[in-house]
Amino acid sequence: MSIKFKKTYKLSNENIDIISEKIQDFCLSLGMDKRDIARNRLSAEEYLLDWLEDYNLLRGSMSDGLEESSLEAMSDLPSGTFDIAAENDTASGVDREQDEAYFISNEDELARSEIRSAADELNSVSKEKGKFSLDELSKVTLVMGKSLERYFFRLERRGESQKPGIDSRNAGTFSESVLVGLDLKPQYTYKNRTNILTFKVVKKKKNPLVVIAEVIVAAIIVGLLLNTLLPADVAQVLLDSVLTPIYKMLFRLLSCISGPLVLLSVMWGVYGIGDTTMLGKIGKRLVFTYLGIVFSVAAVASVTFPLFGNKLSSAQTQGSQVGTLFEMILDIVPSNIIEPFLNGNTLQIIFVAFVVGIAMLFLGKKVTVVAEVIEQINYIVQFLLDLISRLIPFFIFVIVVRMIMSGTFSVLSTLWKLVIIFLCAVIILSATVTTVTCTRFKVDPRIILRKSLPTFLISITTASSAAAFGSNMETCERRFGIEPSIASFGIPLGMVMCKTATVIYYMTMSFFFCKIYGVEGSISWIIMAIIVSGLLAVATPPIPGGGVVAYTVLFSQLGIPEEALAVALSIDIIFDFVRTAVNMYNLPLILLNISSRVGMQDTAILRKEKK
């Protein structure tokens, strides 16, 4: 870790402004996006103002305690003390403090000393009780630096643990963890009796679509040159001894991390459902509605199976297919807790995670420590995913070169069918959601489109749900009339559990590779695709690298050869722009319908034309 700046300030409005300026200058020097700079600065100011308010309340409380202690000490003074002081006022040419020192006895001086030390006694740390001094509570430290190639700044303040961010507008730890994972909120830790808020500073990066395009073009050029210039036997050795091992290492790496990612995401998500009790039936309705929509969309997307030229397998009779499906359902229960991870059985891993999550949910506060450990491990896995995502351009380069040298690059020429079918499917989905919403609320579709446009444009140009989060919240609250209490919970939850375009992509991509690699597609196989696609759309967090792991799980569970992963990685970033834009467009409309049913939406605001 490299610390570039560290300074301690006394909490005051002036110093909060100074700290904010320091943070802004630090972020600007790294080329951070202006919207992210403004969000980080405002967020830091909010937490600093909360700490200042807390400090002022404590100082006021201590002042009250000091006054009472002083009066108590003064009441113990001898009765003649104040009369002597009064006489001294009338004495001319004599210094009052000298008279006071002359007339007051040693016993009286001891009493006055008790008065003078009352403030110091209240301000000092009581080691026996573990309290903090007023001086400690009045200071905040700003630290800026770099750790593992990632820049950060953090705010530190001594005192009792005060986890920020969970108030009446938020729905608890699950939503908080989602926002922290998206770098939309700082990560809170309490260490060595110090409250620490760590903000990640993400440098403005080159458009990922441009990066991938450059990598693919470079890989094609290198692959063609190697095929042309190298002798056939040397090229084969390079392919078998270098490129193929690197590719298999990538697949093993993704397989290694996919199990823990799914386990922790599902376990933490189920446990986090307990936070819905803050909203009662409303929170539960959100959860089950999101789940129902995702699996319904997956089921409807199954109609695209024959559009790729696939045919249902006739090898099994109707009765045997029912038996296979029933056996598949029963096989979800593993014989032991280790087996799912050894065999890479995603459904069994999800079953284990669901059972453990339910148990934690019922035990509640009894497993608080376990929940915190799971949350922290979840952050570790997400951090590893972030590191893997940075290596994706390198892996794509190796994959494309390998495809060219092995003669399998022609697979990419058939992608046009996947592109057309996927785009048509998401357009139909968005049109359906918009039509249902306009019909229900009797609103002109042009109003809905105009109000949703800012969020859609941010999403489709950045492929980042985090970048579109602020615009999405503004659309829900100010343009759709959704109450903040449900919007602040429903949007983060929906970003995880209601990825409608993502589940369509998983389904269509599975059908595409089913045709390309000749995988046998039966009714039970399609049902398996619906279940796995739906679960992955819900379980995979919306963070860099999450989709890559999902492909590994999806292909492994559906029997699609690992060679398909090469194609999936090569085209993922292109489809990610569309997936993110459609997800973030549909989510506010879905939340709009839910909030209306529970009476937490103002239709007048929705119908009002945007100025």
XYZ file of C-alpha atoms in Angstrom:
611
model
C 0.000 0.000 0.000
C 1.276 3.440 -0.941
C 0.047 6.433 1.099
C 0.253 9.672 -0.898
C -1.471 11.993 1.588
C -2.451 11.793 5.253
C -3.567 14.623 7.498
C -5.746 15.005 10.583
C -8.306 17.813 10.818
C -10.506 19.102 13.606
C -14.186 18.635 12.751
C -15.695 21.945 11.631
C -17.604 23.269 8.663
C -14.500 25.044 7.374
C -12.354 21.925 7.561
C -15.059 19.830 5.904
C -14.834 22.204 2.937
C -11.048 21.836 2.921
C -11.272 18.020 3.030
C -13.816 18.048 0.199
C -11.504 20.173 -1.935
C -8.605 17.794 -1.251
C -10.747 14.821 -2.300
C -11.897 16.575 -5.465
C -8.337 17.533 -6.439
C -7.146 13.962 -5.842
C -9.907 12.501 -8.017
C -9.319 15.085 -10.757
C -5.609 14.286 -10.829
C -6.495 10.661 -11.642
C -8.832 11.617 -14.483
C -11.931 10.331 -12.723
C -15.297 10.917 -14.406
C -16.850 14.216 -13.273
C -20.113 12.551 -12.241
C -18.205 10.109 -10.041
C -16.142 12.940 -8.541
C -19.281 14.860 -7.609
C -20.866 11.725 -6.117
C -17.790 10.894 -4.034
C -17.407 14.469 -2.808
C -21.057 14.811 -1.796
C -21.005 11.401 -0.151
C -17.877 12.260 1.853
C -19.379 15.599 2.899
C -22.547 13.843 4.059
C -20.620 11.464 6.316
C -18.388 14.255 7.648
C -21.422 16.392 8.490
C -22.965 13.429 10.317
C -19.764 13.057 12.347
C -19.735 16.799 13.072
C -23.328 16.669 14.267
C -22.510 13.681 16.470
C -19.506 15.519 17.909
C -21.559 18.666 18.649
C -24.187 16.591 20.446
C -21.546 14.883 22.558
C -19.872 18.212 23.322
C -23.210 19.656 24.409
C -23.837 16.646 26.595
C -20.401 16.982 28.179
C -20.964 20.706 28.755
C -24.134 19.892 30.669
C -22.189 17.350 32.702
C -19.450 19.890 33.392
C -21.928 22.467 34.669
C -23.520 19.978 37.056
C -20.091 18.827 38.321
C -18.972 22.434 38.851
C -22.055 23.293 40.858
C -21.637 20.190 42.969
C -17.991 21.052 43.666
C -18.814 24.695 44.437
C -21.537 23.682 46.869
C -18.871 21.993 49.011
C -16.940 25.270 49.568
C -17.007 26.888 53.075
C -19.808 29.400 53.560
C -17.473 32.363 54.083
C -15.631 31.982 50.807
C -17.955 34.045 48.626
C -18.389 36.753 51.289
C -14.626 37.214 51.354
C -14.573 37.480 47.595
C -17.249 40.160 47.741
C -15.284 42.239 50.224
C -12.239 42.012 47.984
C -14.197 43.682 45.174
C -14.382 46.871 47.230
C -10.733 46.951 48.191
C -8.884 49.532 46.080
C -5.353 49.120 44.805
C -5.233 45.444 45.726
C -5.180 42.676 43.121
C -8.254 40.438 43.477
C -6.471 37.209 42.671
C -3.786 37.955 45.291
C -6.441 38.720 47.926
C -8.261 35.530 47.027
C -5.077 33.524 47.323
C -4.329 35.188 50.657
C -7.705 34.683 52.312
C -8.677 31.249 51.008
C -7.377 28.391 53.084
C -5.712 25.277 51.731
C -9.012 23.410 52.033
C -10.799 26.075 49.965
C -8.060 25.992 47.316
C -8.513 22.228 47.016
C -12.227 22.760 46.355
C -11.522 25.318 43.646
C -8.984 22.980 42.092
C -11.760 20.417 41.868
C -13.827 22.909 39.893
C -10.972 23.621 37.487
C -10.290 19.925 36.879
C -13.944 19.030 36.242
C -13.667 19.689 32.501
C -10.437 17.741 32.220
C -12.026 14.843 34.031
C -14.986 14.774 31.608
C -12.688 15.193 28.579
C -10.239 12.389 29.455
C -10.606 8.781 28.438
C -11.884 6.522 31.127
C -9.741 3.470 30.615
C -11.893 1.443 32.929
C -15.069 2.154 30.939
C -13.441 2.358 27.499
C -14.773 5.841 26.687
C -13.253 8.348 24.242
C -12.071 11.850 24.984
C -13.771 14.829 23.440
C -10.463 15.664 21.756
C -10.372 12.266 20.012
C -13.970 12.563 18.856
C -13.317 16.020 17.399
C -10.733 14.822 14.858
C -11.000 13.166 11.468
C -8.136 11.875 9.331
C -8.065 11.964 5.529
C -5.888 9.318 3.867
C -5.318 9.081 0.108
C -3.229 6.468 -1.628
C -2.962 3.369 -3.775
C -3.385 -0.308 -2.958
C -3.013 -3.224 -5.390
C -3.069 -0.858 -8.369
C -6.329 0.709 -7.165
C -6.565 4.254 -5.873
C -8.607 5.108 -2.812
C -9.254 7.719 -0.178
C -10.603 7.066 3.283
C -11.936 8.941 6.273
C -11.015 7.812 9.788
C -12.492 8.841 13.105
C -11.949 7.434 16.564
C -15.031 6.512 18.556
C -17.682 3.884 19.064
C -18.750 1.883 16.015
C -21.148 3.965 13.904
C -21.970 2.167 10.670
C -23.317 4.813 8.268
C -25.832 4.645 5.474
C -28.658 2.595 7.001
C -31.494 4.991 7.621
C -35.184 5.244 6.877
C -34.542 5.489 3.170
C -32.467 2.325 2.908
C -33.509 -1.260 3.339
C -30.607 -2.689 5.247
C -27.423 -4.564 4.659
C -28.352 -6.314 1.406
C -28.967 -3.099 -0.523
C -25.912 -1.579 1.141
C -23.702 -4.470 0.023
C -24.971 -4.146 -3.553
C -24.118 -0.441 -3.644
C -20.703 -1.054 -2.072
C -20.002 -3.742 -4.669
C -20.830 -1.253 -7.416
C -18.549 1.377 -5.821
C -21.573 3.582 -5.261
C -21.019 3.676 -1.503
C -17.883 3.510 0.643
C -16.932 0.327 2.432
C -17.223 0.623 6.199
C -14.894 -1.100 8.650
C -14.299 -0.713 12.387
C -10.724 -1.431 13.406
C -8.665 -0.460 16.465
C -11.595 1.537 17.846
C -11.650 3.619 14.663
C -14.476 4.119 12.153
C -13.074 3.814 8.622
C -14.880 4.731 5.382
C -12.981 3.668 2.260
C -13.924 5.144 -1.118
C -12.655 3.537 -4.320
C -11.390 5.955 -6.949
C -11.951 4.525 -10.419
C -9.829 6.199 -13.078
C -11.584 7.140 -16.285
C -10.874 4.306 -18.676
C -10.868 3.940 -22.384
C -14.167 2.761 -23.835
C -14.114 -1.048 -23.322
C -15.716 -1.604 -26.720
C -12.793 0.198 -28.374
C -10.305 -1.800 -26.304
C -11.841 -5.151 -27.262
C -12.062 -4.128 -30.932
C -8.362 -3.225 -30.916
C -7.471 -6.511 -29.191
C -9.462 -8.613 -31.680
C -7.958 -6.808 -34.689
C -4.441 -7.236 -33.266
C -5.118 -10.918 -32.537
C -6.364 -11.510 -36.096
C -3.251 -9.878 -37.559
C -0.910 -11.848 -35.272
C -2.760 -15.107 -35.921
C -2.598 -14.682 -39.693
C 1.078 -13.746 -39.562
C 1.932 -16.781 -37.437
C 0.026 -19.079 -39.797
C 1.768 -17.540 -42.799
C 5.334 -17.142 -41.572
C 5.821 -20.146 -39.298
C 6.350 -23.676 -40.608
C 3.385 -25.958 -40.011
C 5.147 -28.075 -37.372
C 6.359 -25.010 -35.422
C 2.888 -23.452 -35.559
C 1.402 -26.698 -34.236
C 3.894 -26.795 -31.362
C 3.051 -23.172 -30.499
C -0.641 -24.020 -30.560
C -0.375 -27.199 -28.472
C 2.338 -26.162 -26.024
C 1.596 -22.479 -25.416
C -1.796 -21.212 -26.538
C -3.915 -24.248 -25.577
C -2.425 -24.540 -22.031
C -3.058 -20.817 -21.439
C -6.643 -21.239 -22.610
C -7.199 -24.260 -20.345
C -5.667 -22.366 -17.435
C -8.208 -19.589 -17.994
C -11.071 -22.086 -17.983
C -9.785 -23.709 -14.757
C -9.417 -20.294 -13.135
C -12.983 -19.348 -13.935
C -14.288 -22.759 -12.848
C -12.373 -22.412 -9.582
C -13.980 -19.103 -8.665
C -17.462 -19.779 -10.058
C -18.493 -22.137 -7.243
C -17.631 -19.785 -4.354
C -19.132 -16.828 -6.215
C -22.501 -18.540 -6.722
C -22.502 -19.965 -3.186
C -21.758 -16.659 -1.477
C -24.027 -14.589 -3.730
C -27.037 -16.849 -3.160
C -26.338 -17.318 0.554
C -25.909 -13.599 1.169
C -28.903 -12.783 -1.047
C -31.220 -15.164 0.830
C -29.994 -13.860 4.175
C -30.419 -10.313 2.891
C -34.080 -11.008 2.148
C -34.517 -10.646 5.893
C -33.990 -6.914 5.366
C -37.328 -6.839 3.530
C -39.025 -6.982 6.928
C -38.250 -3.260 7.089
C -40.854 -2.840 4.348
C -43.056 -5.790 5.367
C -45.218 -7.175 2.600
C -43.906 -4.585 0.154
C -40.350 -5.900 0.358
C -41.468 -9.499 -0.039
C -43.609 -8.558 -3.018
C -40.601 -6.924 -4.657
C -38.466 -10.027 -4.193
C -41.011 -12.515 -5.477
C -42.134 -10.269 -8.338
C -38.558 -9.849 -9.554
C -37.969 -13.607 -9.358
C -41.231 -14.352 -11.133
C -40.446 -11.917 -13.964
C -36.937 -13.302 -14.541
C -38.033 -16.932 -14.760
C -41.103 -16.011 -16.837
C -38.899 -14.156 -19.322
C -36.559 -17.171 -19.457
C -39.493 -19.477 -20.149
C -40.844 -17.237 -22.920
C -37.352 -16.928 -24.421
C -37.336 -20.704 -24.921
C -39.491 -20.165 -28.031
C -36.304 -18.993 -29.786
C -34.901 -22.553 -29.630
C -36.044 -23.572 -33.143
C -35.055 -20.187 -34.623
C -31.412 -21.245 -34.433
C -32.162 -24.357 -36.484
C -32.340 -26.635 -33.452
C -34.660 -29.626 -33.291
C -35.936 -31.388 -30.217
C -34.222 -34.686 -29.604
C -36.384 -37.687 -30.472
C -34.086 -40.154 -28.747
C -36.254 -40.160 -25.629
C -39.938 -40.898 -25.363
C -42.262 -38.517 -23.597
C -42.328 -40.756 -20.548
C -38.534 -41.043 -20.365
C -38.179 -37.270 -20.678
C -40.543 -36.790 -17.744
C -38.476 -39.314 -15.807
C -35.260 -37.490 -16.721
C -36.737 -34.178 -15.608
C -37.921 -35.687 -12.310
C -34.498 -37.226 -11.744
C -32.855 -33.880 -12.480
C -34.995 -32.231 -9.801
C -34.133 -34.907 -7.229
C -30.421 -34.681 -8.079
C -30.407 -31.085 -6.828
C -29.924 -32.550 -3.345
C -26.221 -33.541 -2.992
C -25.027 -36.625 -1.140
C -22.601 -34.469 0.870
C -21.678 -30.805 1.140
C -18.311 -31.217 -0.627
C -19.529 -33.095 -3.722
C -21.141 -30.098 -5.531
C -17.824 -28.225 -5.516
C -15.801 -31.244 -6.634
C -18.154 -31.954 -9.551
C -18.974 -28.319 -10.347
C -22.721 -28.993 -10.038
C -24.191 -25.490 -9.963
C -27.717 -26.522 -9.024
C -26.451 -28.435 -6.010
C -24.265 -25.485 -4.974
C -27.291 -23.185 -5.206
C -29.339 -25.677 -3.168
C -26.691 -25.740 -0.418
C -26.446 -21.940 -0.444
C -30.235 -21.590 -0.280
C -30.563 -23.981 2.670
C -27.750 -22.303 4.613
C -29.156 -18.852 3.812
C -32.616 -19.859 5.057
C -31.086 -21.248 8.256
C -29.216 -17.976 8.818
C -32.389 -16.044 8.125
C -34.282 -17.922 10.843
C -31.441 -17.717 13.359
C -31.146 -13.958 12.848
C -28.926 -12.211 15.393
C -27.497 -15.511 16.619
C -25.399 -15.778 13.438
C -24.429 -12.137 13.049
C -20.726 -13.000 13.132
C -21.178 -15.689 10.470
C -23.095 -13.220 8.271
C -20.295 -10.675 8.592
C -17.705 -13.307 7.664
C -19.727 -14.317 4.580
C -20.078 -10.676 3.573
C -16.335 -10.112 3.889
C -15.505 -13.289 1.919
C -17.996 -12.163 -0.703
C -16.026 -8.918 -1.050
C -12.833 -10.961 -1.490
C -14.380 -13.031 -4.286
C -15.673 -9.902 -5.998
C -12.205 -8.356 -5.726
C -10.701 -11.439 -7.390
C -13.325 -11.160 -10.127
C -12.314 -7.560 -10.671
C -8.698 -8.658 -11.115
C -9.763 -11.375 -13.558
C -11.812 -8.869 -15.547
C -8.667 -6.784 -16.067
C -7.012 -9.777 -17.703
C -9.905 -10.394 -20.103
C -8.339 -8.417 -23.011
C -5.202 -10.583 -22.740
C -7.258 -13.775 -22.639
C -9.325 -12.651 -25.624
C -6.120 -12.003 -27.549
C -4.864 -15.519 -26.791
C -8.261 -17.060 -27.582
C -8.654 -15.351 -30.966
C -5.077 -16.211 -31.997
C -5.725 -19.815 -30.967
C -8.990 -19.902 -32.937
C -7.244 -18.638 -36.070
C -4.345 -21.072 -35.784
C -6.662 -24.017 -35.053
C -9.026 -23.155 -37.906
C -12.114 -22.583 -35.709
C -12.399 -18.823 -36.280
C -15.218 -19.450 -38.781
C -17.585 -19.856 -35.818
C -17.629 -16.062 -35.451
C -19.046 -15.714 -38.945
C -22.318 -17.296 -37.778
C -22.839 -14.814 -34.934
C -25.179 -12.666 -37.033
C -28.056 -15.007 -36.191
C -27.466 -14.657 -32.436
C -27.245 -10.866 -32.769
C -30.504 -10.568 -34.717
C -32.520 -12.956 -32.536
C -31.250 -11.417 -29.278
C -31.931 -7.847 -30.399
C -35.422 -8.748 -31.590
C -36.148 -10.517 -28.290
C -35.089 -7.588 -26.069
C -36.943 -5.083 -28.271
C -40.119 -7.149 -27.957
C -39.588 -7.410 -24.191
C -39.084 -3.651 -23.736
C -42.027 -2.853 -26.015
C -44.228 -5.199 -23.979
C -43.193 -3.668 -20.652
C -43.737 -0.144 -22.031
C -47.143 -1.016 -23.520
C -48.372 -2.632 -20.297
C -47.219 0.381 -18.279
C -48.786 2.943 -20.622
C -52.068 1.031 -20.715
C -52.211 0.633 -16.952
C -51.497 4.287 -16.190
C -53.103 5.732 -19.339
C -49.936 7.577 -20.259
C -48.661 8.533 -23.700
C -45.733 6.197 -24.589
C -43.723 9.225 -25.720
C -43.762 10.549 -22.151
C -42.385 7.258 -20.813
C -39.700 7.156 -23.499
C -38.624 10.769 -22.911
C -38.391 10.276 -19.153
C -36.457 7.003 -19.533
C -34.084 8.302 -22.201
C -31.336 9.763 -19.909
C -30.867 6.466 -18.067
C -30.927 4.479 -21.309
C -28.286 6.690 -22.948
C -25.937 6.482 -19.952
C -26.316 2.692 -19.841
C -25.804 2.040 -23.528
C -22.749 4.314 -23.756
C -21.014 3.041 -20.610
C -22.299 -0.554 -20.225
C -22.304 0.232 -16.498
C -25.313 -0.130 -14.227
C -23.336 1.769 -11.567
C -22.943 4.783 -13.863
C -26.685 4.785 -14.550
C -27.706 4.308 -10.914
C -28.035 8.011 -10.078
C -30.061 8.724 -13.199
C -32.247 5.716 -12.485
C -33.016 6.920 -8.968
C -33.869 10.379 -10.294
C -36.149 8.865 -12.938
C -37.996 6.789 -10.347
C -38.464 9.528 -7.761
C -38.828 12.746 -9.773
C -40.213 11.563 -13.116
C -42.206 8.432 -12.261
C -43.435 9.594 -8.848
C -42.179 6.527 -6.961
C -41.710 7.132 -3.242
C -38.022 7.285 -2.212
C -38.481 4.648 0.505
C -39.289 1.943 -2.050
C -37.076 3.299 -4.860
C -33.939 3.270 -2.676
C -34.549 -0.416 -1.981
C -36.170 -1.564 -5.211
C -33.485 -0.269 -7.596
C -30.429 -1.879 -5.902
C -32.387 -5.098 -5.398
C -33.578 -5.064 -9.007
C -30.065 -4.498 -10.319
C -29.259 -7.919 -8.861
C -32.510 -9.850 -9.160
C -34.295 -8.390 -12.187
C -31.854 -8.577 -15.106
C -34.399 -9.307 -17.833
C -32.131 -8.782 -20.850
C -29.386 -10.849 -19.227
C -31.592 -13.917 -18.846
C -32.658 -13.607 -22.503
C -29.017 -13.473 -23.535
C -28.172 -16.599 -21.530
C -31.056 -18.466 -23.158
C -30.352 -17.397 -26.751
C -26.615 -17.936 -26.377
C -27.233 -21.456 -25.041
C -29.448 -22.265 -28.028
C -26.861 -20.778 -30.421
C -24.045 -22.969 -29.111
C -26.380 -25.947 -28.918
C -26.630 -25.732 -32.697
C -22.958 -24.886 -33.345
C -21.555 -27.771 -31.311
C -24.316 -30.291 -31.933
C -25.535 -30.551 -28.332
C -28.626 -32.718 -27.970
C -31.544 -30.461 -27.031
C -34.492 -32.192 -25.380
C -37.416 -30.814 -23.401
C -35.609 -31.578 -20.153
C -32.493 -29.816 -21.524
C -34.550 -26.685 -22.323
C -36.088 -26.736 -18.839
C -32.604 -27.049 -17.397
C -31.550 -24.041 -19.517
C -34.490 -22.021 -18.125
C -33.627 -22.912 -14.530
C -29.880 -22.337 -14.821
C -30.240 -19.111 -16.854
C -32.759 -17.723 -14.383
C -30.653 -18.644 -11.359
C -27.486 -17.196 -12.877
C -29.260 -13.977 -13.834
C -30.271 -13.620 -10.183
C -27.179 -15.020 -8.458
C -24.456 -13.310 -10.496
C -23.683 -9.850 -9.059
C -23.589 -6.892 -11.487
C -19.846 -6.415 -11.158
C -16.923 -6.687 -13.610
C -16.182 -10.330 -14.354
C -19.526 -11.621 -13.090
C -20.811 -12.474 -16.568
C -17.613 -14.319 -17.475
C -18.077 -16.679 -14.532
C -21.741 -17.136 -15.462
C -20.757 -18.449 -18.908
C -18.472 -21.027 -17.316
C -21.283 -22.300 -15.097
C -23.888 -22.193 -17.862
C -21.854 -24.158 -20.398
C -20.723 -26.711 -17.836
C -24.278 -27.350 -16.633
C -25.767 -27.642 -20.145
C -23.034 -29.833 -21.602
C -21.747 -27.189 -24.019
C -18.040 -27.688 -24.894
C -15.553 -25.372 -23.213
C -14.486 -24.105 -26.654
C -17.694 -22.060 -26.625
C -16.224 -19.975 -23.812
C -13.716 -18.518 -26.258
C -16.465 -17.178 -28.492
C -18.553 -16.000 -25.519
C -15.677 -13.991 -24.073
C -14.880 -12.438 -27.437
C -18.372 -11.074 -27.947
C -19.416 -10.453 -24.346
C -18.480 -6.768 -24.186
C -20.446 -6.014 -27.361
C -23.630 -7.547 -26.007
C -23.004 -6.077 -22.541
C -23.854 -2.566 -23.763
C -27.260 -3.733 -24.963
C -27.942 -5.936 -21.921
C -27.155 -3.147 -19.471
C -29.246 -0.573 -21.358
C -32.308 -2.847 -21.581
C -31.983 -3.975 -17.949
C -31.821 -0.403 -16.699
C -34.671 0.706 -18.976
C -37.071 -2.028 -17.877
C -36.269 -1.962 -14.152
C -37.862 1.441 -13.317
C -40.985 0.508 -15.310
C -41.331 -2.776 -13.427
C -40.799 -0.978 -10.114
C -43.352 1.635 -11.200
C -46.039 -1.035 -11.578
C -45.182 -2.668 -8.247
C -45.131 0.620 -6.300
C -48.484 1.600 -7.797
C -50.086 -1.604 -6.549
C -48.958 -0.918 -2.988
C -49.952 2.755 -3.069
C -46.450 4.233 -3.118
C -46.569 6.088 -6.427
C -47.945 9.459 -7.555
C -49.588 9.074 -10.975
C -49.849 12.844 -11.421
C -46.055 13.137 -11.500
C -45.833 10.294 -14.026
C -48.304 11.927 -16.394
C -46.670 15.323 -16.121
C -44.670 16.264 -19.201
C -40.946 16.516 -18.649
C -39.721 20.090 -19.005
